Coordinates of C-alpha atoms and ligand atoms in Angstrom, one line a residue:
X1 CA 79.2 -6.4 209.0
X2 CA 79.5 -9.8 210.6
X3 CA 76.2 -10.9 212.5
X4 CA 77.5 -9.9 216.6
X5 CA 75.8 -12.1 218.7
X6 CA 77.5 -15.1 216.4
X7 CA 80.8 -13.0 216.7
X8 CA 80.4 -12.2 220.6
X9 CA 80.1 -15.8 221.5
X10 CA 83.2 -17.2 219.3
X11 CA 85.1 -15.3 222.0
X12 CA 87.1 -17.2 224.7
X13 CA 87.0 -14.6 227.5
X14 CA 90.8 -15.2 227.8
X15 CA 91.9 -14.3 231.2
X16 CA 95.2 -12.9 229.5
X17 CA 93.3 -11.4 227.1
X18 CA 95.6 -10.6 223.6
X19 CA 93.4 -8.8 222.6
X20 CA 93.5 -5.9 224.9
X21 CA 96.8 -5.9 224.6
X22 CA 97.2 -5.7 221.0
X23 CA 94.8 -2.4 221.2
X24 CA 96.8 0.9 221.6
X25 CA 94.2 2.3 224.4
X26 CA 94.0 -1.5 225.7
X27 CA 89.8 -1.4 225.1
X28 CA 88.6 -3.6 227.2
X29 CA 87.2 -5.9 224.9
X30 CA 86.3 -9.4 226.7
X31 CA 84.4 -7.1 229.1
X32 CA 82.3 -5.5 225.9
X33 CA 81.7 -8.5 224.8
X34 CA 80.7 -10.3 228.2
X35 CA 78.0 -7.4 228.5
X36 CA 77.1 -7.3 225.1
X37 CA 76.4 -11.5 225.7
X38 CA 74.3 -10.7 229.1
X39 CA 72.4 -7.3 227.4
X40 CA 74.0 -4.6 229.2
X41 CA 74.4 -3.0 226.1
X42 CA 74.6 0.2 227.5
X43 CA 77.3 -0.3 230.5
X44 CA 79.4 -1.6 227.8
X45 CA 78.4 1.8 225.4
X46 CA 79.3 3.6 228.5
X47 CA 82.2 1.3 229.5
X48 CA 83.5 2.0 225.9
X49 CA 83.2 6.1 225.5
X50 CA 84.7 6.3 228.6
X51 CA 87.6 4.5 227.7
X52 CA 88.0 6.5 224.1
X53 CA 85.5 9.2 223.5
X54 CA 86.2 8.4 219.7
X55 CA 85.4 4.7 219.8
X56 CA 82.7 4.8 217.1
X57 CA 85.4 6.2 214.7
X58 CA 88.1 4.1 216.1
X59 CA 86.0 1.0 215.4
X60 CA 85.9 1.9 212.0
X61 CA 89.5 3.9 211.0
X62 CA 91.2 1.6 213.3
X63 CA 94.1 -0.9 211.7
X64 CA 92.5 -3.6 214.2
X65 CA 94.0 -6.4 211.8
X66 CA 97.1 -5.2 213.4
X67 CA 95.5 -4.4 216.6
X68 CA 93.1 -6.3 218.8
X69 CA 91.7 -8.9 215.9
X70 CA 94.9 -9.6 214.6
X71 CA 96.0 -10.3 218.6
X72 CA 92.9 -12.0 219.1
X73 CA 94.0 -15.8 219.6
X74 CA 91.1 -17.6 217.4
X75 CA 92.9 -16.0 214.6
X76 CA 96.1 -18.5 215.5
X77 CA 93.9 -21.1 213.5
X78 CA 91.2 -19.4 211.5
X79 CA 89.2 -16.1 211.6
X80 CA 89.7 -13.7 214.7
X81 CA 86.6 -12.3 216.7
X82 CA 85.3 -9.6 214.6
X83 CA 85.9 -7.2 217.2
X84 CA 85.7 -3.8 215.1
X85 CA 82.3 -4.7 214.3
X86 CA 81.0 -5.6 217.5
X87 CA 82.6 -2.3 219.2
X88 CA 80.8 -0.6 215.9
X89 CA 77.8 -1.8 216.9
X90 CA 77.7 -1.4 220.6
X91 CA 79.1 3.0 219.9
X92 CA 76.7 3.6 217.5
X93 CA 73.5 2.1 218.4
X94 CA 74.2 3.6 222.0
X95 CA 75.7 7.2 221.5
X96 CA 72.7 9.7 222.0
X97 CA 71.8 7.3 225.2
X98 CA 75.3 7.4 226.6
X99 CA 75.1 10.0 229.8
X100 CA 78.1 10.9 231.3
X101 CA 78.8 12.0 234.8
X102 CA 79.9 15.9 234.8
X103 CA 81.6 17.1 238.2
X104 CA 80.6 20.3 239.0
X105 CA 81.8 23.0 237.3
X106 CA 85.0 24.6 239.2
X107 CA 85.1 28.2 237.5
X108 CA 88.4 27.3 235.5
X109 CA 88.5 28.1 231.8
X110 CA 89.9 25.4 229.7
X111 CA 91.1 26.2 226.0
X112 CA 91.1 24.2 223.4
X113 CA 93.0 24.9 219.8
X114 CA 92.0 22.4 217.3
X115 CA 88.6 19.7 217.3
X116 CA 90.8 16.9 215.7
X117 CA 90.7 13.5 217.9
X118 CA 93.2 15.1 220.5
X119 CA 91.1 18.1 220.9
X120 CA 88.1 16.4 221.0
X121 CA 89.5 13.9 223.7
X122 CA 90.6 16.5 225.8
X123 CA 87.5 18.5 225.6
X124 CA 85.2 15.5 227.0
X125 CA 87.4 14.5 229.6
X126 CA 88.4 17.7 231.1
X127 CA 84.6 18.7 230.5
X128 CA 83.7 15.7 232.7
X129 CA 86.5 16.8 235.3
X130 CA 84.1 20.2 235.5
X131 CA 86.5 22.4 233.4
X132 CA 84.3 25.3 231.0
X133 CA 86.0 24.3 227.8
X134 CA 86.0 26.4 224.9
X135 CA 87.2 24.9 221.2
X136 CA 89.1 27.5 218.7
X137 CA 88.9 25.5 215.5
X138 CA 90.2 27.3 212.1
X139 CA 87.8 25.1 210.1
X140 CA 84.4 25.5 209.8
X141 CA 83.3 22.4 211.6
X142 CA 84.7 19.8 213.7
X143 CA 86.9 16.5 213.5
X144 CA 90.2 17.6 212.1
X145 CA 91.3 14.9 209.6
X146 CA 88.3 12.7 210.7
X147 CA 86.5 15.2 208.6
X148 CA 88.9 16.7 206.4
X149 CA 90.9 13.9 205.3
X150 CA 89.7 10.8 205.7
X151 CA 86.6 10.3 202.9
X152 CA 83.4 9.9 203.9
X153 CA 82.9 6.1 202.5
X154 CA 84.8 5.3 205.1
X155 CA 84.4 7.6 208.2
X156 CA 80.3 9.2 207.6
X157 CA 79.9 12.6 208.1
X158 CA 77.3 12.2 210.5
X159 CA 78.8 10.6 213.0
X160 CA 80.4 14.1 213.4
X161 CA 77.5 16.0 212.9
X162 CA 76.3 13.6 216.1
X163 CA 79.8 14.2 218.0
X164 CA 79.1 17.5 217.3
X165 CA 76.1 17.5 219.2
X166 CA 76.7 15.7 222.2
X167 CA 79.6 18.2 222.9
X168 CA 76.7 20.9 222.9
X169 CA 74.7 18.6 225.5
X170 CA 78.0 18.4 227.7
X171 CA 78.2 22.6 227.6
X172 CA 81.1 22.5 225.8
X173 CA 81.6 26.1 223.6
X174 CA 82.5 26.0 220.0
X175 CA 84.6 28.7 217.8
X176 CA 84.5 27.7 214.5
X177 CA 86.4 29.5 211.4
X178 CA 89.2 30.8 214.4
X179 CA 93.0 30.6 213.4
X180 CA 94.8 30.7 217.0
X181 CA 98.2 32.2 216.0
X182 CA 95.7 34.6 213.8
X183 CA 93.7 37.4 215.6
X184 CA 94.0 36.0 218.4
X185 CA 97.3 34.2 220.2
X186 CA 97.8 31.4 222.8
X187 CA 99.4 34.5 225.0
X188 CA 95.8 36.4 224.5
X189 CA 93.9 33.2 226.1
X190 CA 96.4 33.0 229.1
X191 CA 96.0 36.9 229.8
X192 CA 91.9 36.2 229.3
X193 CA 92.3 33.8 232.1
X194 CA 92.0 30.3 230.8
X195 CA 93.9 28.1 233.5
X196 CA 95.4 26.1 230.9
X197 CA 95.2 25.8 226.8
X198 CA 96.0 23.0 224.5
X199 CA 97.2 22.7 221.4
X200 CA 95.9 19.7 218.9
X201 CA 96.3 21.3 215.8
X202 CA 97.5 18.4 214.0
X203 CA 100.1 17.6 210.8
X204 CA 98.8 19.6 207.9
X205 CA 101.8 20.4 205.9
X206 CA 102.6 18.1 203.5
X207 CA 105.9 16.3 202.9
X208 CA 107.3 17.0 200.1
X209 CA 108.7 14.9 197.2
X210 CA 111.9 17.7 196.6
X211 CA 112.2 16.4 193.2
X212 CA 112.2 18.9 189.9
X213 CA 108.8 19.7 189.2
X214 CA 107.2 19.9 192.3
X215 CA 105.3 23.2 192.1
X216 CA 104.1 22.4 188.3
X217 CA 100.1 22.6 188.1
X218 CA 100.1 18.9 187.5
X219 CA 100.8 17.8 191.1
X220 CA 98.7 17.6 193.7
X221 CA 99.2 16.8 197.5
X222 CA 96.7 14.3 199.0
X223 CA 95.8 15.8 202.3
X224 CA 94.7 18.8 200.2
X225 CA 93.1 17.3 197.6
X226 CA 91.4 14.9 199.9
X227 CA 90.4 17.9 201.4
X228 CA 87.8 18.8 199.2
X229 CA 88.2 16.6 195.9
X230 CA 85.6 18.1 193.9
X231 CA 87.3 21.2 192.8
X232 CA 90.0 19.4 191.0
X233 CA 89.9 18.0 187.7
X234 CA 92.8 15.4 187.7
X235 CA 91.8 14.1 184.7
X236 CA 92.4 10.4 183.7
X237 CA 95.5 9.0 184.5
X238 CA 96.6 10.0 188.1
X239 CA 100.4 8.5 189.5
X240 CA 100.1 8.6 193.1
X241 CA 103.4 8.3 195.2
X242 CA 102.8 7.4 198.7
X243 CA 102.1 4.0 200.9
X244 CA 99.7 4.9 203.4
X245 CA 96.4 5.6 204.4
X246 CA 96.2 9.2 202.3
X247 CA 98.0 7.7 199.0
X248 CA 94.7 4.8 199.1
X249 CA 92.0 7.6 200.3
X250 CA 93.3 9.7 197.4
X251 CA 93.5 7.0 195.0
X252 CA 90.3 5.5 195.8
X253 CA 88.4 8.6 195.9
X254 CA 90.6 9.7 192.0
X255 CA 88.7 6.2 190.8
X256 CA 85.7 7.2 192.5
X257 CA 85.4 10.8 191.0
X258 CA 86.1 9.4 187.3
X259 CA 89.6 8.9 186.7
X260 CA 90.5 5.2 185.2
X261 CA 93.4 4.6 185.5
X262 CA 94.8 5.3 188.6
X263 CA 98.4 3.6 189.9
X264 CA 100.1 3.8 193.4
X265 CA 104.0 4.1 193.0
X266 CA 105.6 2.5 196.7
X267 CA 109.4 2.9 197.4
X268 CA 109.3 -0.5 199.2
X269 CA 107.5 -3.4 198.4
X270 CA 104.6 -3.3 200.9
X271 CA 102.5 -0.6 201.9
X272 CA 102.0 0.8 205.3
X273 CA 98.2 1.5 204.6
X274 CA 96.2 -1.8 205.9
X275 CA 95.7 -5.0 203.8
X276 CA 92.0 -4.4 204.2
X277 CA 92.8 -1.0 202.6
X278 CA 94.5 -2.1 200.1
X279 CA 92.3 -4.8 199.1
X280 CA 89.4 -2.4 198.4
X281 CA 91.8 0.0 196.3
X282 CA 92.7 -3.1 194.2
X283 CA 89.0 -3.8 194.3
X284 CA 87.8 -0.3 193.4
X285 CA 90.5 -0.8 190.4
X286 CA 94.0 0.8 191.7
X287 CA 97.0 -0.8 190.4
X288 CA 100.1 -0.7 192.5
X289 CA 104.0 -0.7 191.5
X290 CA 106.0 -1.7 194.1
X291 CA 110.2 -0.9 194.8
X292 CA 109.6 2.6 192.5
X293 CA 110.2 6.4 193.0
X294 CA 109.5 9.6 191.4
X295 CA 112.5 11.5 190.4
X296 CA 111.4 14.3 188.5
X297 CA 108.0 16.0 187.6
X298 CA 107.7 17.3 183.6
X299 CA 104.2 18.6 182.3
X300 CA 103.7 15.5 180.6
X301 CA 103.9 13.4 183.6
X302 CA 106.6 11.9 186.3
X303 CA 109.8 10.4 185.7
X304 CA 109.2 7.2 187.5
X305 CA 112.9 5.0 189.0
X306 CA 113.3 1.5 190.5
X307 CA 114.2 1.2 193.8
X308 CA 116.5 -1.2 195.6
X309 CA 118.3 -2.0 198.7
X310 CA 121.8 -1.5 199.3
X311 CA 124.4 -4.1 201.0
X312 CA 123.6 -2.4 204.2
X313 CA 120.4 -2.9 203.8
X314 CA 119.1 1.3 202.7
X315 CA 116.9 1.7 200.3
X316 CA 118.8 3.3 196.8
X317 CA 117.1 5.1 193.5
X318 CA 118.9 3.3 190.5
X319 CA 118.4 7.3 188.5
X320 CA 119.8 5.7 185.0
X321 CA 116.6 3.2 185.3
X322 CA 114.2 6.1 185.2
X323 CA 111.7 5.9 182.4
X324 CA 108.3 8.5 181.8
X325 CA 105.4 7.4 183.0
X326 CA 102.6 9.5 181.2
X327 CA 99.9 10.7 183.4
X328 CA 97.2 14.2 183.5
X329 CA 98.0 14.0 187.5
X330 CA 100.5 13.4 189.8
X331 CA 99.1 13.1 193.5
X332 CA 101.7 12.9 196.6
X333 CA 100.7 11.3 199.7
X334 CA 104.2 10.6 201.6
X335 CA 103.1 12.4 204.8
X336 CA 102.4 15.5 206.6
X337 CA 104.2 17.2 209.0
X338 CA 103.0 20.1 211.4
X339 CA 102.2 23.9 210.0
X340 CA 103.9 26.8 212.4
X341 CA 101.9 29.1 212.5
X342 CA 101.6 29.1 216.3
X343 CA 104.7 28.7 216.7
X344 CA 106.0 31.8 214.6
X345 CA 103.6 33.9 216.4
X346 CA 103.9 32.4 219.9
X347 CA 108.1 32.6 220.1
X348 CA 107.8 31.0 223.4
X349 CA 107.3 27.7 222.0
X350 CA 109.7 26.0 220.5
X351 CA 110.1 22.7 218.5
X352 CA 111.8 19.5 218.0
X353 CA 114.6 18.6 216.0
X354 CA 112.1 16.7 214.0
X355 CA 110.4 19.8 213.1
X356 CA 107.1 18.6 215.5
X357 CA 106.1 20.7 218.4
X358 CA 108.4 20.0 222.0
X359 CA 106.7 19.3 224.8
X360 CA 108.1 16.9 227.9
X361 CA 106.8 13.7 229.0
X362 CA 103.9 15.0 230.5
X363 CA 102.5 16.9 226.9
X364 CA 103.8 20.5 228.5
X365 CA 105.1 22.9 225.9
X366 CA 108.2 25.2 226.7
X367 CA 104.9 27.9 227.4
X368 CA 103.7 27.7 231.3
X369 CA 100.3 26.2 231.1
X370 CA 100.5 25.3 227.8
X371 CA 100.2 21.6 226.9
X372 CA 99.9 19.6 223.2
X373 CA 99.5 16.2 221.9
X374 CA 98.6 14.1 218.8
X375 CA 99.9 14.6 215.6
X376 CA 101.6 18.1 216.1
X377 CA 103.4 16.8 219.0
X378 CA 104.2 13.0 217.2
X379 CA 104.0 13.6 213.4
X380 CA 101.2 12.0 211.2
X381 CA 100.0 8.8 213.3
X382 CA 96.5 7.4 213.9
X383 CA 93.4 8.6 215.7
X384 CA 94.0 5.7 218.4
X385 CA 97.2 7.2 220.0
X386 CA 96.0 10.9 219.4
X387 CA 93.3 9.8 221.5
X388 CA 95.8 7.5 223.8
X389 CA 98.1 10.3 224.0
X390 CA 95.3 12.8 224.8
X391 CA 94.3 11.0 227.8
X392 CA 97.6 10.7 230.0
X393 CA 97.7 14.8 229.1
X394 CA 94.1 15.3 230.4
X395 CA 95.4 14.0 233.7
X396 CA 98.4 15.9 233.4
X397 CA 96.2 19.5 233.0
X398 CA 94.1 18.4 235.0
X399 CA 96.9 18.4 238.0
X400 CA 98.6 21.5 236.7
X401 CA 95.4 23.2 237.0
X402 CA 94.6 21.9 240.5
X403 CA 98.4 23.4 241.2
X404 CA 97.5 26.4 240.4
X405 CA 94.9 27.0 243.3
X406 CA 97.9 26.1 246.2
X407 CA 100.2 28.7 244.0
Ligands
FAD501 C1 94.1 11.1 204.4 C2 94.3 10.5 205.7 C3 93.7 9.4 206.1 C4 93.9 8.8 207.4 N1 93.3 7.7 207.7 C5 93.5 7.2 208.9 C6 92.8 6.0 209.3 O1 92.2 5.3 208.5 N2 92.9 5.5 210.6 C7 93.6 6.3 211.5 O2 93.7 5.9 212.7 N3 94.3 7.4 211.2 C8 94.2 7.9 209.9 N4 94.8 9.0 209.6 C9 95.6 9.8 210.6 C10 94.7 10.5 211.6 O3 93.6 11.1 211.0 C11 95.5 11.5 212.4 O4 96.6 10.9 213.0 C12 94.6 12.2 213.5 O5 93.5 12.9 212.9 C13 95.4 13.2 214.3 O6 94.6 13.9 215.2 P1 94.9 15.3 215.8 O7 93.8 15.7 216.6 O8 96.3 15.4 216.3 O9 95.0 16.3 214.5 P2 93.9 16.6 213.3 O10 92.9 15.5 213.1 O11 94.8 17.0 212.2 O12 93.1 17.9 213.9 C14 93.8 19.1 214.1 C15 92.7 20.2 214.0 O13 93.3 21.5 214.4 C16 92.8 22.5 213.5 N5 93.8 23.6 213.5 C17 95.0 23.6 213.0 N6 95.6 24.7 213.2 C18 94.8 25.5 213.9 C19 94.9 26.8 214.5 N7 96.0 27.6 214.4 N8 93.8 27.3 215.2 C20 92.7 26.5 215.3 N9 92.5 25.3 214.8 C21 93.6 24.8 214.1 C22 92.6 21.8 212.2 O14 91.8 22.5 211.4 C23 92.1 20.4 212.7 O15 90.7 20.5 212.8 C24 94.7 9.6 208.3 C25 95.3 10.8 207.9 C26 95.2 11.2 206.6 C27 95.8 12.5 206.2

């Protein structure tokens, strides 16, 4: 981490700031920084959570190289404002202090299915709007991928543990180890008499390969391995095909739980994962073949093609070029899509033709009173827009809830 104060006072306080801008939740950021420069740490703590409830994990999961530092217009000639760390800084030194003002409590029950960074989101802010909010989470604790995906090298598990908490100080009720779409139904919580229920359950499905070999027991899927990576034994030589931020997390964490020789297979020939990301695989010893593909799974490894693009520019699999690539483990990171369990049980709500669950501009499902957002409602993205998202459908509960009373 870069020393702040020297960081806070390379910034220009830009009237047009880029910055903000660049940032998917437009964080304030020359305002954090102005009261960071006059000691208000605090207002700008404050200023910060209330902006995005998950800005100590945004400051460090966040692409900001792509985001606010890479908008940030020092970095036209030299090194942008370290803006992640400064925002890092100012959410975690400050979080226990941070009080938030609560309105009353209106009697209306508020459920919650999933504690990822939509449900969490939604929990504070409609928490804060007075709302008794319950969380169904199937897992035993929360922070959805934040906790289940991502490793903790690079998002701690106590910073969760701490989240954890101050939902406890804000009242807000916890069901851990509870499937909705199991015992209990979204249908069950509407006849109970919550006002309103949202769905954040998230893109836990992964995308499949659909190449020969697929269900053989040397393939793995990231976002399950990364789920808990020490009951597998992958052995030494792990192919991982993917490009983003699971195919490094699970090729970083292969290295880190003893396999040597670990190599990320890309389709294209960049990945989508950041460059700092990538920098710290290659570091941490991760080699990387770019323009290849898998193309069929044997127990002695994966059938590895080159890839190239076509006169119309789409990307091809040359099959005859195809050659074995020996390995104990194949890992597959190329995304996740949504699970359906709530939707099979639930018949009332429907999805998209992109297999993600419908819901109009305003996050409402095709179920009265029933609204969604981040990844089940998007696909895999980031915890920036689940928590961008997750505010605009706050509002919009919020108002369908108030609705309700001139009914
Ligand atoms: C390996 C990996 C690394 C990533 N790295 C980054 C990163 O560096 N930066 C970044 O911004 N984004 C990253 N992402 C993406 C980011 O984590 C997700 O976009 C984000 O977590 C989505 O938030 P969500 O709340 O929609 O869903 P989730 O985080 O998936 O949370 C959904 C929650 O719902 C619960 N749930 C599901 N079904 C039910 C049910 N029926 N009943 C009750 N609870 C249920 C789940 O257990 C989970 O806790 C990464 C993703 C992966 C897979």
């Amino acid at each position: 981490m870069k020393n702040i104060r020297t960081e806070a006072m390379q910034c220009y306080q830009c009237k047009n700031p880029r910055c903000r801008q660049g940032c998917p939740i437009h964080t304030n950021i020359p305002e954090m920084i102005r009261l960071l420069k006059e000691d208000q740490v605090m207002d700008a703590a404050t200023m910060l959570f209330e902006n995005n409830p998950l800005s100590i994990v945004c400051s460090l999961v966040c692409d900001q190289e792509k985001q606010c530092e890479g908008a940030c217009i020092r970095g036209i000639k030299g090194d942008p404002v370290a803006i992640g760390d400064i925002e890092q800084y100012i959410s975690n030194s400050c979080f226990e202090r941070i009080r938030l003002n609560l309105q009353p409590e209106n009697g209306k029950r508020v459920a919650v299915i999933g504690s990822g960074p939509a449900g969490l989101t939604i929990a504070v802010l409609l928490r804060q709007k007075g709302y008794k909010v319950t969380i169904f989470e199937v897992r035993e604790k929360i922070g959805g991928i934040m906790r289940y995906g991502i490793p903790d090298y690079r998002l701690p598990r106590t910073i969760l543990d701490r989240y954890y908490d101050k939902l406890k100080s804000l009242g807000i009720l916890f069901r851990p180890n509870m499937a909705i779409g199991g015992a209990i139904g979204i249908q069950d919580l509407l006849d109970d008499g919550y006002a309103s229920v949202f769905i954040g359950t998230g893109a836990w499905k992964p995308r499949r390969l659909n190449i020969p070999g697929e269900t053989f027991g040397n393939v793995q899927y990231a976002v399950n391995y990364l789920n808990n990576p020490d009951v597998y034994d992958l052995g030494e030589k792990v192919a991982v095909i993917g490009a983003g931020n699971a195919a490094m997390d699970a090729a970083r964490t292969a290295v880190r739980k003893g396999s040597r020789d670990v190599t990320v297979y890309v389709r294209r020939d960049k990945v989508a994962a950041s460059q700092d990301e990538m920098d710290l695989a290659m570091i941490d010893g991760v080699k990387f073949e770019y323009m290849k593909a898998p193309v069929r799974i044997t127990d002695d490894g994966v059938f590895i093609a080159d890839t190239f693009f076509d006169e119309e520019g789409k990307l091809k699999i040359s099959e005859e070029s195809a050659k074995l690539v020996p390995v104990d483990t194949v890992m597959v990171a190329v995304s996740q899509v949504p699970q359906n369990r709530l939707v099979t049980r639930d018949p009332a709500l429907k999805l998209n033709d992109r297999g993600n669950l419908a819901t109009d501009e305003e996050g409402a499902t095709t179920m009265k009173g029933v609204f969604a957002s981040g990844d089940v409602v998007t696909g895999a993205k980031t915890v920036v827009h689940a928590v961008g998202e997750s505010k605009k459908i706050a509002e919009e509960m919020d108002h369908y809830m108030q609705s309700l009373d001139q009914d």
